Amino acid sequence: MKSKTHNGNGYATENGGGGGSSSPSPPPSPPRHSGVLRLRRRLRPAKALSAGIVARRSLRYFFLLPVVYISGLLMCVGPFPFKFSALIGHAPLPGSRYRSHEVFHKLWHDIDSDNSSFIELSSVWKYKRKLREQKPCPNLTALHREHFVSPGLNGFLIVEANGGLNQQRSAICNAVAVAGLVNAILVIPHFEFHNVWKDPSEFGDIYDEDHFISTLDGYVKVVKELPEAIMERHNYNTSSITTIRVQAWAPVSYYLGVVYPILQTEGVIRIAPFANRLAMSVPPHIQFLRCLTNYKALKFSSSISALAENLVYRMIEKSSRTDGKYIAVHLRFEEDMVAFSCCVYDGGRAEKLEMDSAREKGWRGKFKRKDRIIVPDLYRVNGKCPLTPLEVGMMLRGMGINNNTSIYLASGKIYHAEKYLAPLLKMFPNLYTKESLATPDELAPFMGYSSQLAALDYTVCLFSEVFVTTQGGNFPHFLMGHRRFLYGGHAKTIIPDKRKLVVLFENTSIRSKGFEKKKIIKGFVIYGINQIRSVQEICGM
């Protein structure tokens, strides 16, 4: 049975019921220009010209066209990236090449022999993370409470969340907000299966459904499934329910002007896909729902929570030399992340073939479009490339964090771990992961479920003294906000300035002392969490 799909203008079309795919788009790149082709056509000599004139003009164009062609390429890809600047004699931009491994080998003797702290790190360890009771979300005024007197009067809302753990988490928070906005009953969100994350987990596998429903009671009514009568009317197929395709970051006016009338008419609607489909700017009582959902209603399932708490306890035990304090690093150096970034490291042709295959497998031709030009050198200069484990280790050692410090590494399967993880282990022998802290039997129920494994990492990072984010994304954004919420602003996050770090990591003539004390401090920023200003992170406070 075909479903009605409403586009951004509110008109209905017929489709087969699918919500559509919204897999991440590759990094943007400048479009190719056709000026060179038009110039070539303009420069073609007319057939009626004499042979001598044709010969002279052809000779002139012989010298002119290469200059025009190279100029066109430079215009397409930006200001002198390495590949093209080399053609005209310009040196590559500082930081455009991956040479961190060469710098590491040059400095390793000094790094290994010198374990003193060059900067004062007492502020980093000032606040000990403790498992304490969460503070409440901002109280609603009586004026705001009137919005939730009779929740769920207008029908049912179904959403299909996509992405990884925290993109789904964002979608859940927004789904509750939308349900409150249009006064709908929310059906427990369904998770789309994605060919990159490959996790078939449903809501109840990751979160406590009963806790979710009871926490939101009185604000938004939530049910586990549609009533039997509605399912029968739609042949027990939710894809046959009227589907609305909502543009990204849709404003409140769209939901009230387009979605609300359809909900009142149909009694049940489906929004798919559903990720980043609600604007950040919403009324205070709707922002309260986001906060309540994120920090109160979304509680990990009992199986995840039990193991996660054990991992935190074991991590504290391992950190006895630093009074139970440890640093958590969110490392984004999995194969899919390296492929998606289009950055080049030190693997040569074998790496290129691997990455081309991974991109085609994960994103099916998005990287081969005619209007896409991939320029790894510029991506690196602009700080878009994921830090390698080696680079993370050099940054932390350069800050003065010594090799006695315990590090928890939150990551998926690291790309060529045997090669890339070895230098970090040399710099920080007390390096732990969920795989090293838990027994194989403890981890067995979670293997093959990337979101459930990410939930374990999330919890251990949440209770660390210092959190290091290396690539951005939903995971660190939610963690920074959650840590702020729990600890009243007293939570440290290290956010590297990768544009400066890549220049430092490429300088093979650098001296050890200069690296550690003078230059590395310019290449990173330590934020007190109370300085974070993203609406997602502060939930309207």
Coordinates of C-alpha atoms in Angstrom, one line a residue:
M1 CA 0.0 0.0 0.0
K2 CA 1.5 3.3 -1.0
S3 CA 1.9 6.1 1.5
K4 CA 1.1 9.7 1.1
T5 CA 4.2 11.8 1.5
H6 CA 4.0 15.5 2.2
N7 CA 6.9 17.6 1.0
G8 CA 8.2 20.8 2.5
N9 CA 5.3 22.8 1.0
G10 CA 2.6 20.6 2.5
Y11 CA 1.5 18.9 -0.8
A12 CA 1.0 15.2 -0.9
T13 CA 2.6 12.8 -3.4
E14 CA 2.5 9.0 -3.6
N15 CA 5.5 6.9 -2.7
G16 CA 6.2 3.3 -1.7
G17 CA 6.2 4.1 2.0
G18 CA 10.0 4.4 2.6
G19 CA 11.3 7.2 4.8
G20 CA 14.2 7.9 2.5
S21 CA 17.9 7.6 3.4
S22 CA 19.8 10.5 5.0
S23 CA 23.2 9.1 5.3
P24 CA 25.9 11.7 6.0
S25 CA 27.0 13.8 3.1
P26 CA 30.7 13.9 2.2
P27 CA 32.7 17.0 2.9
P28 CA 31.6 19.8 0.5
S29 CA 33.9 20.8 -2.3
P30 CA 33.9 23.5 -4.9
P31 CA 32.0 22.8 -8.2
R32 CA 33.9 22.4 -11.4
H33 CA 33.7 25.3 -13.7
S34 CA 33.1 25.1 -17.4
G35 CA 34.9 28.3 -18.3
V36 CA 37.9 26.4 -19.8
L37 CA 35.6 24.4 -22.1
R38 CA 33.7 27.5 -23.2
L39 CA 37.0 29.2 -23.9
R40 CA 38.2 26.3 -25.9
R41 CA 35.1 26.4 -28.0
R42 CA 35.5 30.2 -28.4
L43 CA 39.1 29.8 -29.5
R44 CA 38.4 27.3 -32.3
P45 CA 39.4 28.9 -35.6
A46 CA 36.8 29.1 -38.4
K47 CA 37.1 26.7 -41.2
A48 CA 37.1 29.5 -43.7
L49 CA 40.4 31.1 -42.5
S50 CA 43.5 30.6 -44.5
A51 CA 45.9 27.9 -43.5
G52 CA 48.6 30.4 -42.5
I53 CA 46.3 32.3 -40.1
V54 CA 45.1 29.0 -38.6
A55 CA 48.7 27.9 -38.0
R56 CA 49.7 31.2 -36.3
R57 CA 46.6 31.2 -34.1
S58 CA 47.0 27.5 -33.2
L59 CA 50.6 28.2 -32.1
R60 CA 49.4 31.1 -29.9
Y61 CA 46.7 28.9 -28.3
F62 CA 49.2 26.2 -27.8
F63 CA 51.0 28.4 -25.2
L64 CA 47.8 30.0 -23.9
L65 CA 45.7 27.0 -23.1
P66 CA 47.9 25.4 -20.5
V67 CA 48.0 28.7 -18.6
V68 CA 44.3 29.0 -18.8
Y69 CA 43.7 25.4 -17.8
I70 CA 46.0 25.6 -14.7
S71 CA 44.4 28.9 -13.7
G72 CA 40.9 27.3 -13.9
L73 CA 42.0 24.4 -11.7
L74 CA 43.3 26.8 -9.1
M75 CA 40.1 28.7 -9.1
C76 CA 38.2 25.4 -8.6
V77 CA 40.1 24.1 -5.6
G78 CA 41.1 27.2 -3.7
P79 CA 44.3 29.0 -2.9
F80 CA 47.2 26.9 -4.0
P81 CA 46.7 23.4 -2.5
F82 CA 49.7 21.2 -2.6
K83 CA 49.0 19.2 -5.8
F84 CA 48.5 22.3 -8.0
S85 CA 50.8 24.8 -6.3
A86 CA 53.7 22.4 -7.0
L87 CA 53.0 22.7 -10.7
I88 CA 53.7 26.5 -10.7
G89 CA 56.6 26.5 -8.2
H90 CA 54.8 27.4 -5.0
A91 CA 55.7 25.6 -1.8
P92 CA 52.9 23.5 -0.2
L93 CA 50.9 25.2 2.5
P94 CA 52.2 24.5 6.0
G95 CA 50.5 21.6 7.6
S96 CA 49.1 20.2 4.3
R97 CA 51.1 16.9 4.5
Y98 CA 50.9 14.2 7.1
R99 CA 54.3 14.0 8.6
S100 CA 53.4 13.5 12.3
H101 CA 55.1 10.0 12.3
E102 CA 58.4 11.5 11.2
V103 CA 58.2 14.2 14.0
F104 CA 57.4 11.5 16.5
H105 CA 60.4 9.4 15.6
K106 CA 62.6 12.5 15.8
L107 CA 61.3 13.5 19.2
W108 CA 60.7 10.1 20.8
H109 CA 64.0 9.9 22.7
D110 CA 63.3 13.2 24.4
I111 CA 59.6 12.4 25.0
D112 CA 60.5 9.1 26.6
S113 CA 63.3 10.4 28.8
D114 CA 61.5 13.6 30.0
N115 CA 58.4 13.0 32.1
S116 CA 58.1 16.3 33.8
S117 CA 55.1 18.7 33.6
F118 CA 55.9 21.9 31.7
I119 CA 52.5 23.6 32.4
E120 CA 50.4 23.8 35.6
L121 CA 47.7 21.2 35.4
S122 CA 46.3 21.5 38.9
S123 CA 43.1 23.1 37.5
V124 CA 42.6 20.1 35.3
W125 CA 42.4 17.8 38.3
K126 CA 40.6 20.3 40.6
Y127 CA 37.2 18.8 40.5
K128 CA 36.8 15.1 41.2
R129 CA 34.0 13.5 39.2
K130 CA 31.5 11.8 41.6
L131 CA 28.3 9.8 41.0
R132 CA 25.9 12.4 42.3
E133 CA 22.2 13.1 42.0
Q134 CA 21.3 15.0 38.9
K135 CA 20.0 18.5 39.3
P136 CA 16.6 19.3 37.9
C137 CA 15.9 20.9 34.6
P138 CA 14.9 24.6 34.9
N139 CA 11.5 24.8 36.6
L140 CA 8.5 25.7 34.4
T141 CA 6.4 28.7 35.3
A142 CA 2.7 28.4 35.7
L143 CA 2.3 30.1 32.3
H144 CA 4.4 27.4 30.7
R145 CA 2.6 24.5 32.5
E146 CA -0.7 25.3 30.9
H147 CA 0.8 23.9 27.6
F148 CA 0.9 20.4 29.2
V149 CA -2.6 20.2 30.8
S150 CA -4.0 17.6 28.3
P151 CA -1.1 16.1 26.4
G152 CA -1.8 14.0 23.3
L153 CA -5.2 15.3 22.2
N154 CA -4.4 15.6 18.5
G155 CA -3.3 12.1 17.4
F156 CA -0.2 10.0 17.2
L157 CA 3.3 10.9 16.0
I158 CA 5.7 8.3 14.6
V159 CA 9.4 9.2 13.9
E160 CA 12.2 7.1 12.5
A161 CA 15.6 8.2 13.9
N162 CA 18.7 7.5 12.0
G163 CA 22.5 7.7 12.5
G164 CA 24.6 6.5 15.4
L165 CA 23.9 6.6 19.1
N166 CA 24.0 10.3 19.7
Q167 CA 22.4 11.3 16.4
Q168 CA 19.5 9.1 17.4
R169 CA 19.6 10.7 20.9
S170 CA 19.2 14.1 19.3
A171 CA 16.3 12.8 17.2
I172 CA 14.6 11.5 20.3
C173 CA 14.9 14.8 22.1
N174 CA 13.5 16.6 19.1
A175 CA 10.7 14.0 18.7
V176 CA 9.5 14.7 22.2
A177 CA 9.7 18.4 21.5
V178 CA 7.7 18.1 18.3
A179 CA 5.1 16.0 20.1
G180 CA 4.7 18.6 22.7
L181 CA 4.6 21.3 20.1
V182 CA 1.7 19.8 18.2
N183 CA 0.1 18.1 21.2
A184 CA 0.5 14.6 19.9
I185 CA 1.0 11.2 21.5
L186 CA 4.5 10.0 20.7
V187 CA 5.1 6.4 19.7
I188 CA 8.5 5.1 21.0
P189 CA 10.9 6.1 18.2
H190 CA 12.0 3.5 15.7
F191 CA 15.7 3.4 14.7
E192 CA 16.6 3.0 11.1
F193 CA 19.3 0.4 10.2
H194 CA 22.3 2.2 8.6
N195 CA 24.8 0.4 6.4
V196 CA 27.7 2.2 8.1
W197 CA 26.8 1.6 11.8
K198 CA 25.1 -1.7 11.0
D199 CA 23.3 -1.8 14.4
P200 CA 19.9 -3.4 14.5
S201 CA 19.2 -2.2 18.1
E202 CA 15.8 -0.9 18.9
F203 CA 14.9 1.8 21.5
G204 CA 14.4 -0.8 24.3
D205 CA 17.8 -2.4 23.7
I206 CA 19.6 0.9 24.5
Y207 CA 17.2 2.8 26.8
D208 CA 14.8 2.0 29.6
E209 CA 11.4 2.3 27.9
D210 CA 9.4 2.4 31.1
H211 CA 11.6 5.0 32.7
F212 CA 11.3 7.1 29.5
I213 CA 7.5 6.9 29.5
S214 CA 7.0 7.6 33.2
T215 CA 9.5 10.6 33.2
L216 CA 7.6 12.3 30.4
D217 CA 4.2 11.6 31.9
G218 CA 2.3 14.8 32.4
Y219 CA 4.3 16.6 29.7
V220 CA 4.1 14.3 26.6
K221 CA 2.2 11.1 26.4
V222 CA 4.3 8.2 25.1
V223 CA 3.2 4.8 24.1
K224 CA 5.1 1.7 23.0
E225 CA 3.0 1.0 19.9
L226 CA 0.0 2.2 18.0
P227 CA -3.5 1.1 19.1
E228 CA -4.8 -2.1 17.4
A229 CA -7.6 -0.2 15.6
I230 CA -5.1 2.2 13.9
M231 CA -2.7 -0.6 12.9
E232 CA -5.6 -2.6 11.4
R233 CA -6.8 0.4 9.4
H234 CA -3.3 0.6 7.9
N235 CA -2.9 -3.1 7.3
Y236 CA -0.4 -3.4 10.2
N237 CA 2.2 -1.5 8.1
T238 CA 3.4 1.8 9.5
S239 CA 4.9 2.7 6.1
S240 CA 1.4 3.1 4.8
I241 CA 0.7 5.8 7.2
T242 CA 0.8 9.4 5.9
T243 CA 4.5 10.3 5.8
I244 CA 5.8 13.9 6.0
R245 CA 9.2 14.7 4.8
V246 CA 10.5 17.7 6.8
Q247 CA 13.4 19.9 5.8
A248 CA 16.4 20.1 8.2
W249 CA 16.1 22.5 11.0
A250 CA 12.4 23.2 10.3
P251 CA 11.1 26.2 12.4
V252 CA 8.2 26.0 14.8
S253 CA 6.0 27.9 12.3
Y254 CA 6.4 24.9 9.8
Y255 CA 5.2 22.4 12.4
L256 CA 2.3 24.6 13.5
G257 CA 1.3 25.6 9.9
V258 CA 1.9 22.4 8.0
V259 CA 2.3 19.4 10.3
Y260 CA -0.4 20.3 12.9
P261 CA -3.3 20.5 10.4
I262 CA -2.4 17.2 8.8
L263 CA -2.2 15.6 12.2
Q264 CA -5.6 16.8 13.1
T265 CA -7.1 15.5 9.8
E266 CA -5.3 12.1 9.7
G267 CA -5.1 11.3 13.4
V268 CA -1.6 9.7 12.9
I269 CA 1.4 10.9 11.0
R270 CA 4.9 9.6 10.3
I271 CA 8.0 11.7 9.9
A272 CA 10.9 9.9 8.2
P273 CA 13.7 10.4 8.2
F274 CA 13.9 12.3 11.5
A275 CA 17.3 13.8 12.4
N276 CA 18.0 17.5 12.9
R277 CA 14.4 18.2 11.8
L278 CA 13.7 20.9 14.4
A279 CA 15.2 24.3 14.7
M280 CA 17.3 25.2 17.7
S281 CA 15.2 28.3 18.5
V282 CA 12.0 27.0 20.1
P283 CA 9.7 28.4 22.9
P284 CA 11.0 27.9 26.5
H285 CA 8.5 25.2 27.4
I286 CA 9.5 23.1 24.3
Q287 CA 13.2 23.6 25.1
F288 CA 12.4 22.3 28.6
L289 CA 11.2 19.1 26.9
R290 CA 14.5 18.7 25.2
C291 CA 16.3 19.1 28.5
L292 CA 14.0 16.7 30.4
T293 CA 14.3 14.1 27.7
N294 CA 18.1 14.3 27.4
Y295 CA 19.1 14.4 31.0
K296 CA 16.2 12.7 32.8
A297 CA 14.1 10.5 30.5
L298 CA 16.9 8.8 28.5
K299 CA 18.4 6.3 30.9
F300 CA 20.5 3.5 29.5
S301 CA 19.0 0.0 29.8
S302 CA 19.9 -2.0 32.9
S303 CA 22.3 -4.3 31.1
I304 CA 24.3 -1.3 29.7
S305 CA 24.2 0.6 32.9
A306 CA 25.4 -2.3 35.0
L307 CA 28.5 -2.9 32.9
A308 CA 29.2 0.8 32.4
E309 CA 29.2 1.4 36.1
N310 CA 31.7 -1.5 36.5
L311 CA 33.9 0.0 33.9
V312 CA 33.9 3.4 35.6
Y313 CA 34.8 1.7 38.9
R314 CA 37.7 -0.3 37.3
M315 CA 39.0 2.8 35.6
I316 CA 39.1 4.6 38.9
E317 CA 41.0 1.6 40.4
K318 CA 43.5 1.6 37.5
S319 CA 44.1 5.3 38.2
S320 CA 45.6 4.9 41.7
R321 CA 48.7 6.9 40.9
T322 CA 46.5 9.9 40.2
D323 CA 44.1 9.5 43.0
G324 CA 41.5 7.7 40.9
K325 CA 41.4 10.5 38.3
Y326 CA 41.6 9.7 34.6
I327 CA 41.4 11.3 31.2
A328 CA 38.9 10.1 28.6
V329 CA 39.7 10.6 24.9
H330 CA 37.1 10.3 22.2
L331 CA 39.1 9.1 19.2
R332 CA 37.5 9.2 15.7
F333 CA 40.0 7.1 13.7
E334 CA 37.8 4.3 12.6
E335 CA 37.9 3.2 9.0
D336 CA 34.5 4.8 8.1
M337 CA 35.6 8.1 9.6
V338 CA 38.9 8.2 7.8
A339 CA 37.2 7.3 4.6
F340 CA 34.5 9.9 5.1
S341 CA 37.0 12.7 5.8
C342 CA 38.8 12.1 2.4
C343 CA 42.1 12.8 4.2
V344 CA 45.4 11.1 3.3
Y345 CA 47.8 9.7 5.9
D346 CA 50.9 7.6 5.4
G347 CA 49.5 4.4 3.8
G348 CA 50.3 5.1 0.2
R349 CA 48.5 3.4 -2.6
A350 CA 47.2 0.6 -0.4
E351 CA 45.5 3.2 1.8
K352 CA 43.9 4.9 -1.2
L353 CA 42.4 1.7 -2.5
E354 CA 41.1 0.8 1.0
M355 CA 39.5 4.2 1.4
D356 CA 38.0 4.3 -2.1
S357 CA 36.4 0.9 -1.4
A358 CA 35.1 2.0 2.0
R359 CA 33.6 5.2 0.6
E360 CA 31.8 3.3 -2.2
K361 CA 30.5 0.7 0.2
G362 CA 29.3 3.2 2.8
W363 CA 28.0 6.0 0.6
R364 CA 27.4 4.5 -2.8
G365 CA 28.8 7.0 -5.3
K366 CA 28.5 10.2 -3.4
F367 CA 32.2 10.7 -3.6
K368 CA 32.3 10.2 -7.4
R369 CA 29.9 12.9 -8.5
K370 CA 31.1 15.0 -11.3
D371 CA 30.8 18.2 -9.3
R372 CA 33.0 16.9 -6.5
I373 CA 36.7 17.6 -6.2
I374 CA 38.5 16.0 -3.3
V375 CA 41.5 18.0 -2.0
P376 CA 43.0 16.2 1.1
D377 CA 45.7 18.8 1.5
L378 CA 43.2 21.6 2.1
Y379 CA 41.1 19.4 4.4
R380 CA 44.1 18.9 6.6
V381 CA 45.1 22.6 6.6
N382 CA 41.5 23.5 7.5
G383 CA 41.5 21.2 10.5
K384 CA 39.1 18.7 9.0
C385 CA 41.2 15.5 9.3
P386 CA 40.7 13.2 12.3
L387 CA 43.7 13.1 14.6
T388 CA 45.6 9.9 14.7
P389 CA 46.3 8.2 18.0
L390 CA 49.9 9.3 17.6
E391 CA 48.9 12.9 17.2
V392 CA 46.6 12.7 20.3
G393 CA 49.5 11.3 22.3
M394 CA 51.9 14.0 21.2
M395 CA 49.4 16.7 22.0
L396 CA 48.8 15.4 25.6
R397 CA 52.5 14.8 26.3
G398 CA 53.3 18.2 24.9
M399 CA 50.8 19.7 27.3
G400 CA 52.8 18.2 30.2
I401 CA 50.5 15.2 31.0
N402 CA 53.0 12.5 32.0
N403 CA 53.1 8.9 31.2
N404 CA 51.7 7.8 34.6
T405 CA 48.3 9.3 33.7
S406 CA 45.6 6.8 33.0
I407 CA 43.8 7.3 29.7
Y408 CA 40.4 5.8 28.7
L409 CA 40.1 5.5 24.9
A410 CA 36.5 5.7 23.6
S411 CA 36.5 4.5 20.1
G412 CA 35.1 2.0 17.6
K413 CA 37.5 -0.3 15.8
I414 CA 40.6 1.8 15.1
Y415 CA 41.8 1.8 11.5
H416 CA 44.9 -0.4 11.3
A417 CA 45.1 -0.4 15.1
E418 CA 48.4 -2.4 15.2
K419 CA 50.1 0.4 13.3
Y420 CA 48.4 3.5 14.5
L421 CA 47.8 2.7 18.2
A422 CA 51.3 1.6 19.0
P423 CA 52.8 5.1 19.4
L424 CA 50.1 6.2 21.8
L425 CA 50.7 3.1 23.9
K426 CA 54.4 4.0 24.0
M427 CA 53.6 7.5 25.3
F428 CA 50.8 6.4 27.7
P429 CA 51.3 2.8 28.9
N430 CA 48.3 3.1 31.2
L431 CA 45.9 3.2 28.3
Y432 CA 42.6 1.3 28.6
T433 CA 39.5 0.6 26.5
K434 CA 36.2 -1.2 27.2
E435 CA 37.8 -4.3 25.7
S436 CA 40.7 -4.2 28.1
L437 CA 38.6 -3.3 31.2
A438 CA 35.8 -5.9 30.6
T439 CA 36.0 -9.6 30.3
P440 CA 35.1 -11.2 26.9
D441 CA 32.0 -12.8 28.6
E442 CA 30.9 -9.3 29.8
L443 CA 31.2 -7.8 26.4
A444 CA 29.7 -10.7 24.5
P445 CA 26.1 -9.5 24.7
F446 CA 27.0 -6.2 23.1
M447 CA 29.3 -7.3 20.3
G448 CA 27.9 -6.4 16.9
Y449 CA 25.8 -3.6 18.4
S450 CA 27.8 -0.4 17.8
S451 CA 25.3 1.9 19.6
Q452 CA 25.3 -0.2 22.7
L453 CA 29.1 -0.3 22.7
A454 CA 29.1 3.5 22.3
A455 CA 26.8 3.8 25.3
L456 CA 29.5 2.1 27.4
D457 CA 32.1 4.6 26.2
Y458 CA 29.7 7.5 26.8
T459 CA 29.3 6.6 30.5
V460 CA 33.0 6.1 31.2
C461 CA 33.7 9.5 29.5
L462 CA 30.9 11.1 31.4
F463 CA 32.6 10.5 34.7
S464 CA 36.2 11.3 33.7
E465 CA 38.0 14.4 35.2
V466 CA 39.1 15.5 31.7
F467 CA 37.4 14.8 28.4
V468 CA 39.3 15.1 25.1
T469 CA 37.4 15.5 21.9
T470 CA 39.4 15.1 18.6
Q471 CA 36.9 15.4 15.8
G472 CA 33.6 17.0 16.9
G473 CA 30.2 15.4 16.2
N474 CA 27.2 14.4 18.2
F475 CA 29.1 12.3 20.8
P476 CA 31.3 15.1 22.2
H477 CA 28.5 17.7 21.9
F478 CA 26.2 15.7 24.1
L479 CA 28.9 14.7 26.5
M480 CA 30.1 18.3 27.0
G481 CA 26.5 19.3 27.7
H482 CA 25.8 16.4 30.0
R483 CA 29.0 17.0 32.0
R484 CA 28.1 20.6 32.4
F485 CA 24.6 19.6 33.6
L486 CA 26.0 17.2 36.2
Y487 CA 28.9 19.2 37.6
G488 CA 27.6 22.8 37.6
G489 CA 30.2 23.9 35.0
H490 CA 33.2 22.3 36.7
A491 CA 34.2 19.8 33.9
K492 CA 37.2 20.2 31.7
T493 CA 37.1 19.5 28.0
I494 CA 40.2 19.7 25.8
I495 CA 39.4 20.8 22.3
P496 CA 42.4 20.8 19.9
D497 CA 42.9 23.6 17.5
K498 CA 43.8 21.3 14.6
R499 CA 44.6 24.1 12.2
K500 CA 47.6 25.0 14.4
L501 CA 48.5 21.5 15.3
V502 CA 48.9 20.3 11.8
V503 CA 51.5 22.9 11.2
L504 CA 53.3 21.9 14.3
F505 CA 53.1 18.2 13.5
E506 CA 54.6 18.7 10.0
N507 CA 57.7 20.5 11.3
T508 CA 60.4 17.8 11.3
S509 CA 63.0 20.3 12.5
I510 CA 61.2 21.1 15.7
R511 CA 63.0 20.9 19.0
S512 CA 61.5 18.9 21.8
K513 CA 61.4 21.7 24.3
G514 CA 59.8 24.1 21.8
F515 CA 57.2 21.6 21.0
E516 CA 56.2 20.8 24.5
K517 CA 56.3 24.1 26.2
K518 CA 55.9 26.9 23.7
K519 CA 54.1 25.8 20.7
I520 CA 51.7 23.1 21.8
I521 CA 49.9 25.5 24.1
K522 CA 49.0 27.6 21.1
G523 CA 47.6 24.5 19.4
F524 CA 44.9 23.5 21.9
V525 CA 42.2 25.1 24.0
I526 CA 41.0 23.9 27.4
Y527 CA 37.4 24.9 28.0
G528 CA 35.7 25.0 31.3
I529 CA 32.4 23.5 30.4
N530 CA 30.6 26.6 31.6
Q531 CA 32.0 28.4 28.5
I532 CA 30.1 26.1 26.1
R533 CA 27.3 28.0 24.3
S534 CA 25.6 25.6 22.0
V535 CA 21.8 25.4 22.5
Q536 CA 22.0 21.6 22.2
E537 CA 24.5 21.5 25.1
I538 CA 22.8 23.9 27.6
C539 CA 19.2 22.8 27.0
G540 CA 17.8 26.3 27.4
M541 CA 19.5 27.2 30.7

